[in-house]
Amino acid sequence: DVKVTQSSRYLVKRTGEKVFLECVQDMDHENMFWYRQDPGLGLRLIYFSYDVKMKEKGDIPEGYSVSREKKERFSLILESASTNQTSMYLCASSSNLGVQGYEQYFGPGTRLTVT
Amino acid sequence: QKEVEQNSGPLSVPEGAIASLNCTYSDRVSQSFFWYRQYSGKSPELIMSIYSNGDKEDGRFTAQLNKASQYVSLLIRDSQPSDSATYLCAVKTGGFKTIFGAGTRLFVKA
């Protein structure tokens, strides 16, 4: 079974703090994604990566950056947390290969509150 | 703007009935289609993938795809209270991105 883990289930940070969210997958997937999910707005893509050290902006990259130094690990960084970044953050991974390519598997999520 | 549209619901069905969830998408070149189930407070869980026109069955779930009409559906037979969740339709567009619908909330009444 694919396993995607995230570093924290719940996180409370103060405005202006630098926040790191980490995601690790154990299925050797090429692609990794960071989403945020807010009531009424659905899943919104922040950044994705299709290879080590490669990254692409999603639909709402402002205020975020990412790092992918190893294939299994994809980090989301909030450079200076703001209250409007309070949200559920979801990491996902997928492969490019075969008939099951591009099926995304999600981690348990991190509920971030910025006060 | 590529879009995936779902009725937000809630869709309420009695236990044992068939629940029918629908989704339309705008990008004609889309090739891969997915249904996810998301329980309240949890992350989305993949339940079905479909890649070609027609029906695909997996247990009580049947996914249906009609590319000409740009329409994907999910049927849940013999619905159970444990099926109560939000169901997300997702469509892979060109490149690496997948577009998710906002989801349909399903309630199965015991």
CSV table of C-alpha atoms in Angstrom, one decimal, chain A residues 31 33 35 37 43 48 50 59 90 99 102-104 106-107, chain B residues 34 36 38 41 43-44 46 49 51 88 92 96-98 100:
chain,number,residue,atom,x,y,z
A,31,ASN,CA,5.2,13.4,-8.5
A,33,PHE,CA,1.8,17.8,-4.6
A,35,TYR,CA,-2.8,21.4,-1.6
A,37,GLN,CA,-8.4,22.7,1.5
A,43,LEU,CA,-8.8,21.5,-3.0
A,48,PHE,CA,3.9,20.4,-7.3
A,50,TYR,CA,7.6,16.0,-10.9
A,59,ASP,CA,-2.9,27.9,-8.6
A,90,LEU,CA,-2.7,18.0,2.2
A,99,VAL,CA,-2.4,2.2,-16.0
A,102,TYR,CA,-1.3,9.8,-11.9
A,103,GLU,CA,-3.6,8.3,-9.3
A,104,GLN,CA,-2.9,10.6,-6.3
A,106,PHE,CA,-3.0,11.7,0.0
A,107,GLY,CA,-1.3,12.0,3.4
B,34,PHE,CA,-10.8,9.6,-10.5
B,36,TYR,CA,-12.2,10.1,-4.1
B,38,GLN,CA,-13.5,12.1,2.0
B,41,GLY,CA,-11.9,15.7,9.0
B,43,SER,CA,-8.0,13.3,3.8
B,44,PRO,CA,-9.3,12.2,0.4
B,46,LEU,CA,-9.0,7.1,-3.9
B,49,SER,CA,-10.1,5.4,-11.5
B,51,TYR,CA,-9.6,5.8,-18.3
B,88,LEU,CA,-14.6,14.3,-5.1
B,92,LYS,CA,-6.2,14.8,-15.0
B,96,PHE,CA,1.0,16.7,-14.3
B,97,LYS,CA,-2.0,18.5,-12.8
B,98,THR,CA,-5.2,17.1,-11.7
B,100,PHE,CA,-10.6,18.4,-8.4
